[in-house]
Coordinates of C-alpha atoms in Angstrom, one line a residue:
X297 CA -25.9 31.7 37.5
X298 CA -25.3 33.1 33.8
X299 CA -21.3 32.5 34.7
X300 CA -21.6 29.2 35.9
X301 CA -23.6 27.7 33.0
X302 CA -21.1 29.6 30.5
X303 CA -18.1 28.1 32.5
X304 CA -20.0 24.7 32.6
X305 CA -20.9 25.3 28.3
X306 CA -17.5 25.4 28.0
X307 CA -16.0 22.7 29.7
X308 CA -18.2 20.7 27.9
X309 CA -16.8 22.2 24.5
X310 CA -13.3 21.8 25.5
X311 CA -14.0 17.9 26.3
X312 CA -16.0 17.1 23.3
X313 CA -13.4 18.9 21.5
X314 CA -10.9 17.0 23.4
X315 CA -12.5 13.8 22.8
X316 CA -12.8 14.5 18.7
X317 CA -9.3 15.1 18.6
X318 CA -8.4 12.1 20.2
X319 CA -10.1 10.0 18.2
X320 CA -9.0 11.7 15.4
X321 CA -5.3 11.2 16.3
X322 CA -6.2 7.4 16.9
X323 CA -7.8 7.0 13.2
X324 CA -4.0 8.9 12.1
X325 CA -2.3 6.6 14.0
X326 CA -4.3 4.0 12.3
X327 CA -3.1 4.6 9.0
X328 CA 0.1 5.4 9.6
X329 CA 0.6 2.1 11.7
X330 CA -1.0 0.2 8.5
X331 CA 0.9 1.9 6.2
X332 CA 4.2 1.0 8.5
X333 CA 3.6 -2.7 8.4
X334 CA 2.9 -2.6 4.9
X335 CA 5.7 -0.5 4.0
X336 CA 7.8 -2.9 5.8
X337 CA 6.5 -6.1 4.7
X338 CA 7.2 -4.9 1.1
X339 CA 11.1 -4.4 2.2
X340 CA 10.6 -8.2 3.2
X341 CA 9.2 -9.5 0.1
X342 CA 12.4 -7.4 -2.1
X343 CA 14.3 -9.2 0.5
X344 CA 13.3 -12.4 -0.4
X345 CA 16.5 -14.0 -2.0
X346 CA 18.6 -13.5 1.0
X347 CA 17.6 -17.3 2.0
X348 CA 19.1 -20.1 -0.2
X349 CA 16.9 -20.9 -3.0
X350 CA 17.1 -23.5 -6.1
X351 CA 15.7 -20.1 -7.6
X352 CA 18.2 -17.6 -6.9
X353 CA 21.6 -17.1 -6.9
X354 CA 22.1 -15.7 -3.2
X355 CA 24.7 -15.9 -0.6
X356 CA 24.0 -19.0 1.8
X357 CA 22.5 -17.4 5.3
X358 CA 21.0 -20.4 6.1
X359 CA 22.2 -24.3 5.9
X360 CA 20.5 -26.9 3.3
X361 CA 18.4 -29.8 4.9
X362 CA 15.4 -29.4 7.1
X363 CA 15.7 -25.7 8.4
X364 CA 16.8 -24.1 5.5
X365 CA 13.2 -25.9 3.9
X366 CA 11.5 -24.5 6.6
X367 CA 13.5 -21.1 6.2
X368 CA 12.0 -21.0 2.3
X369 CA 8.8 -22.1 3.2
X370 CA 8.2 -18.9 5.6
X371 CA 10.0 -16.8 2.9
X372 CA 7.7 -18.0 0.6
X373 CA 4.6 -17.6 2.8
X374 CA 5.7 -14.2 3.2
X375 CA 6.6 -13.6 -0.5
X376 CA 3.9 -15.0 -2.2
X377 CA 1.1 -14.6 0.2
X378 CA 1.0 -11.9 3.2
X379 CA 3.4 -9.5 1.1
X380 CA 0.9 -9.6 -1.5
X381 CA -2.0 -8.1 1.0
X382 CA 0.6 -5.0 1.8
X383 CA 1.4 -4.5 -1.8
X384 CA -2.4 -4.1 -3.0
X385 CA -3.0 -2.6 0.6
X386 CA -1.3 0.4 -0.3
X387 CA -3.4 1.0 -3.4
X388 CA -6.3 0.3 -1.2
X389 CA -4.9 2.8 1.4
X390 CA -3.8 5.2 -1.1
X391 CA -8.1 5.2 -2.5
X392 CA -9.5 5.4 0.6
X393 CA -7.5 8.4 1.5
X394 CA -8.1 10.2 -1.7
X395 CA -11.7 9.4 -1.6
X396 CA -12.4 10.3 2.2
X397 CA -12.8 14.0 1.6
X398 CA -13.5 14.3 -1.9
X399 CA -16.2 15.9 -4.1
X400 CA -16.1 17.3 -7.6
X401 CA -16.3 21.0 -6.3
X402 CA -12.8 20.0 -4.6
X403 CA -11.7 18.4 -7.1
X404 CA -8.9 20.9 -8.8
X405 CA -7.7 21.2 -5.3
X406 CA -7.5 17.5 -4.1
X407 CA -5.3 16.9 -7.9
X408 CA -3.3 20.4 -6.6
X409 CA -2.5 18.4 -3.6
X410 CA -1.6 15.1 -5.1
X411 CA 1.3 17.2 -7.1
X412 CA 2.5 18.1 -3.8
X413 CA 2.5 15.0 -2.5
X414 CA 2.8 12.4 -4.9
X415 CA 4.2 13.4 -8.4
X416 CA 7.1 15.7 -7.2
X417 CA 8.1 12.9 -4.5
X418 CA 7.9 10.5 -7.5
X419 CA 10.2 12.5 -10.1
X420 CA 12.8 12.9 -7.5
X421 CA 13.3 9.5 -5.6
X422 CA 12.8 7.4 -9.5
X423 CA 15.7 10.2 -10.6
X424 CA 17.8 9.4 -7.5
X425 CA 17.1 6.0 -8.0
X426 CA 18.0 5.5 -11.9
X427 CA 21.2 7.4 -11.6
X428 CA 22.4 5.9 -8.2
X429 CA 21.7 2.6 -9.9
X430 CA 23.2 3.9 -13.1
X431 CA 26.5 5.0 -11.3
X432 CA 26.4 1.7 -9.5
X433 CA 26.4 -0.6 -12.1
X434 CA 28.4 1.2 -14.5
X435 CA 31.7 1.6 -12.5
X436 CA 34.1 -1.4 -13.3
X437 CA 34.9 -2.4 -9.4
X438 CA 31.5 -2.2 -8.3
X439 CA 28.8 -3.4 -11.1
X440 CA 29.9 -6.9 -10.4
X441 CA 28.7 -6.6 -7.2
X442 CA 25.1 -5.4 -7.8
X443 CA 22.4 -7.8 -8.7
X444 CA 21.5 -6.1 -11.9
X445 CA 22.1 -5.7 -15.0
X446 CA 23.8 -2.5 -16.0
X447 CA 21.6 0.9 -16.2
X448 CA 21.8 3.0 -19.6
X449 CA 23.5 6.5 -19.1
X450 CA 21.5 7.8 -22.4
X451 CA 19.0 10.4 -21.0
X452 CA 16.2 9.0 -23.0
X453 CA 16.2 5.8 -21.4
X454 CA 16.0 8.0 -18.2
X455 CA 13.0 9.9 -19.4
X456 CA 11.5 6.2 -20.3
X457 CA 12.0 5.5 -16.7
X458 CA 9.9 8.1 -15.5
X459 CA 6.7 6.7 -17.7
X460 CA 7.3 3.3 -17.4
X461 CA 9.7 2.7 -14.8
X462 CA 11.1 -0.9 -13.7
X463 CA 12.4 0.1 -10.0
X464 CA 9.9 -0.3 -7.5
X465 CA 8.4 3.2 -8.2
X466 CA 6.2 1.4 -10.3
X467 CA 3.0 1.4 -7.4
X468 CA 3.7 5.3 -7.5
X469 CA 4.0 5.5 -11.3
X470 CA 0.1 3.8 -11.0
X471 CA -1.3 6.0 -8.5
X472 CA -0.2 9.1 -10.2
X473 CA -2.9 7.8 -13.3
X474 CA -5.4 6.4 -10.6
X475 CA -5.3 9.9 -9.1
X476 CA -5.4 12.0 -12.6
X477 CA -9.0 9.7 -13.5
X478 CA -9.9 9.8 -10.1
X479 CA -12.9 12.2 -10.9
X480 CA -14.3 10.5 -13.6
X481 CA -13.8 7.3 -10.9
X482 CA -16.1 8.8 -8.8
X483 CA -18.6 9.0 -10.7
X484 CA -18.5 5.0 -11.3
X485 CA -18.2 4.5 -7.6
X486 CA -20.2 7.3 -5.9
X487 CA -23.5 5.6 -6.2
X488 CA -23.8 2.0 -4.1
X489 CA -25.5 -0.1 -6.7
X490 CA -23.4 1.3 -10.1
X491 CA -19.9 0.8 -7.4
X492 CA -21.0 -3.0 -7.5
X493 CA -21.7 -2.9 -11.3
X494 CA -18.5 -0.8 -11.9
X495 CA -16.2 -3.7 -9.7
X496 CA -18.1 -6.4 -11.4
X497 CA -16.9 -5.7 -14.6
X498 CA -13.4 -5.1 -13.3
X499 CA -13.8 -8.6 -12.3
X500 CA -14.9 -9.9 -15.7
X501 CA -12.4 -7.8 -17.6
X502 CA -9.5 -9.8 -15.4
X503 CA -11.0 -12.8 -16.6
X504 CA -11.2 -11.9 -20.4
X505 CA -7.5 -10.2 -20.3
X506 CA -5.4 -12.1 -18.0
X507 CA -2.5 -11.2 -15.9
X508 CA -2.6 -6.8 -16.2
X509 CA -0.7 -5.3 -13.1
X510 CA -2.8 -2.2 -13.6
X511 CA -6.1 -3.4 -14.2
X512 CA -5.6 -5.1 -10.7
X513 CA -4.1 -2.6 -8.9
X514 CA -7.0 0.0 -9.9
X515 CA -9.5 -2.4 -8.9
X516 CA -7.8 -2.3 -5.7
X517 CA -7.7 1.5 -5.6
X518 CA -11.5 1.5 -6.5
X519 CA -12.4 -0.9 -3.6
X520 CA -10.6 1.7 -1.3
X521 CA -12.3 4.9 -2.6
X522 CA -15.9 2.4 -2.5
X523 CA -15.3 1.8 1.1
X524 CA -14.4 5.5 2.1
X525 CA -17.8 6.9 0.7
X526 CA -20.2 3.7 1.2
X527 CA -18.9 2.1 4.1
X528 CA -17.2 5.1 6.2
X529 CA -20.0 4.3 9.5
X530 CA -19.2 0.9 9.7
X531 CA -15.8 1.4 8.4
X532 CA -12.5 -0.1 9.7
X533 CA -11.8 3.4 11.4
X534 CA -15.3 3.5 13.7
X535 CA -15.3 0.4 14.8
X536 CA -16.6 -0.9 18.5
X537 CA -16.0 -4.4 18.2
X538 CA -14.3 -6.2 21.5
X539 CA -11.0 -6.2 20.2
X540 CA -10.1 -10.1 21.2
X541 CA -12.8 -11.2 19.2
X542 CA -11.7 -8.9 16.3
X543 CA -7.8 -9.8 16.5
X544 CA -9.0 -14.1 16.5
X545 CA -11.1 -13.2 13.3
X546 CA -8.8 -11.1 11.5
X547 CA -5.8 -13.2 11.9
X548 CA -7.5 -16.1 11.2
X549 CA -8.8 -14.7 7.9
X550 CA -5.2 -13.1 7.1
X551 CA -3.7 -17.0 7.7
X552 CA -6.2 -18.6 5.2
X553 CA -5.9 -15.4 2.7
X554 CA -2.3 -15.5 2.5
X555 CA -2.6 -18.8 2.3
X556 CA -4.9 -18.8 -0.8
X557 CA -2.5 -16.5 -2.2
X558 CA 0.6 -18.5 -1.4
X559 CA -1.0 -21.6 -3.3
X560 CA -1.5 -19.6 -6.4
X561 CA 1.8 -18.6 -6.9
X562 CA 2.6 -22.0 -6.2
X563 CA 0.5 -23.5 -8.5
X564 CA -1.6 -21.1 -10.3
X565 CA -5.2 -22.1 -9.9
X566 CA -7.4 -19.9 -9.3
X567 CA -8.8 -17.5 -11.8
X568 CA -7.7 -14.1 -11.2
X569 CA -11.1 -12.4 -10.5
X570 CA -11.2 -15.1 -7.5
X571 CA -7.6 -14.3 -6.4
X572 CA -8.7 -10.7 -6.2
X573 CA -11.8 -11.2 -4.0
X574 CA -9.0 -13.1 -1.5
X575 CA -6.8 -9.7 -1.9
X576 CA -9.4 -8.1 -0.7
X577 CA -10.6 -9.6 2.3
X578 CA -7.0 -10.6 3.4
X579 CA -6.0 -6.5 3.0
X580 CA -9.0 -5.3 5.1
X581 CA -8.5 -8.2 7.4
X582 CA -4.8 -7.3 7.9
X583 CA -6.2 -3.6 8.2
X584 CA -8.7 -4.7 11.0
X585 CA -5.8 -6.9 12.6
X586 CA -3.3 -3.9 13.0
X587 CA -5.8 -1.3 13.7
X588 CA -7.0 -3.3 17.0
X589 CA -3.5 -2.7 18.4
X590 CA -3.3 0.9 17.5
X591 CA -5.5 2.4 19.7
X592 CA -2.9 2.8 22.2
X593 CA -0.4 3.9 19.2
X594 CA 1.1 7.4 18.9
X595 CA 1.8 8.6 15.6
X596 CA 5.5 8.9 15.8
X597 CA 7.8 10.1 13.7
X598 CA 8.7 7.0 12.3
X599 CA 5.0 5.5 11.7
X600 CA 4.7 8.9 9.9
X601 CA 7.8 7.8 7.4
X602 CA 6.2 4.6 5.6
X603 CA 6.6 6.4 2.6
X604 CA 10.5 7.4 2.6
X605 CA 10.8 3.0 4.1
X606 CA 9.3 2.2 0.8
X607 CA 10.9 4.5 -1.2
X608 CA 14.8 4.7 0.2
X609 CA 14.8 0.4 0.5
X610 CA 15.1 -0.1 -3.5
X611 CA 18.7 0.2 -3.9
X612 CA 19.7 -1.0 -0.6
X613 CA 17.9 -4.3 -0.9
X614 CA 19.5 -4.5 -4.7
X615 CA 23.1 -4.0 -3.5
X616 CA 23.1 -6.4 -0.2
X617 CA 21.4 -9.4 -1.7
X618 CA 23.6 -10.2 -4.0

């Protein structure tokens, strides 16, 4: 009797056990496929010029009249609206993920990790990229034919790069300080009520300052680090909502987001607290949207590569739209 209730003990380890590491290949699968999409939404918006624009000076892919209006309006729609949910949805992405498993007592190790991972991937792909770019646009028979100006040889505009670099390393350049204050973050964020107070007055300092790239982006970072420590039960990873209902509701509200988003680049009329608040719901939306067709999603090798699409697309996109 003692063997058969050992044998039976342990076949209902190995499928609990079985279960937990399904569902934790589907939450990796989750991220990576968000990550993915974003990744490659970002190569769209850096894209963007390859249509015939009044704006830019481009080859002509597409002919003038009706479709080539239509071909700039989706460009634009992508450009100015859904591109801008994957952009801040990395540094939502990139929070929630740092947040997930931290706590001061691991703190030292989760900034050891981030070296690993972020700052020495940083240093080499913004070196490879100045000095390909440099070489590029330096050589007589082939700087015509990039759609930059030329790149200074002089090592200290290299080293100027690497603070405050004008490539697309820039989103990296911003995590790396997001992650160095991360712990005195948390302590703004760890509580529910003071997280509220804290994104409040990130709120009201966009509206005293204006336009500020990084003010915005950390309030993005700081919604994904509030949402991995307050919200994790009910988060966009544990969810059991019927998935037709959630796909009609998310798309709808990435539509009228992007939308939003798209008519303030346009026009520039909303105040830029408001335009974060759309940000917002339009990145978790698009989260929601792509996570309720990844349940059935392997994490593959490519899904696992977001970062090397982001980072290796730069200098391609540079050189073939002009």
């Amino acid at each position: 009797m003692k063997i058969i209730v050992d044998t039976e003990d342990r076949m209902e380890h190995n499928l609990l056990a079985s279960k937990q590491a399904s569902k934790q290949a589907s939450k990796q699968a989750n991220i990576y496929l968000f990550s993915t999409v974003c990744a490659l939404l970002i190569v769209l918006r850096h894209s963007s010029n390859f249509v015939k624009t009044t704006s830019y000076n481009a080859s002509m892919l597409v002919p003038d009249g009706t479709l080539g209006k239509m071909c700039f309006a989706c460009q634009g729609f992508v450009y100015g609206g859904l591109s801008n949910l994957a952009l801040y949805g990395f540094f939502v992405l990139s929070g929630y993920l740092f947040f997930r498993t931290f706590r001061i007592d691991n703190a030292g190790e989760k900034l050891k990790s981030r070296v690993q991972t972020l700052l020495i991937p940083y240093l080499i792909w913004q070196t490879a990229d100045y000095w390909v770019m440099a070489m590029l646009t330096n050589l007589p028979f082939i700087a015509n034919r990039i759609n930059t100006e030329p790149y200074s040889l002089r090592l200290i505009d290299y080293a100027k790069s690497l603070i405050v670099p004008e490539s697309i390393f820039w989103y990296l350049n911003y995590l790396i300080v997001f992650v160095a204050v991360s712990p005195l973050l948390y302590y703004l964020i760890k509580n529910r009520c003071h997280s509220v107070a804290y994104i409040i007055a990130i709120g009201v300092l966009m509206a005293l300052i204006g336009e500020s790239r990084i003010v915005y982006s950390l309030g993005c970072y700081s919604v994904g680090g509030i949402l991995s420590i307050h919200i994790d039960r009910m988060s966009i990873e544990n969810r059991n909502t019927k998935k037709a209902i959630l796909r009609l509701i998310s798309g709808v509200a990435i539509l009228i987001t992007s939308g939003l988003l798209f008519f303030d680049v346009v026009n520039g009329v909303f105040i830029i607290p408001l335009r974060f608040v759309v940000n917002i719901v339009g990145v978790v939306s698009l989260w929601i949207f792509i996570d309720s067709f990844s349940h059935n999603v392997t994490a593959t090798k490519l899904l696992q590569n977001s970062f090397f699409i982001y980072c290796a697309h730069g200098v391609i996109v540079t050189i073939v739209k002009k």
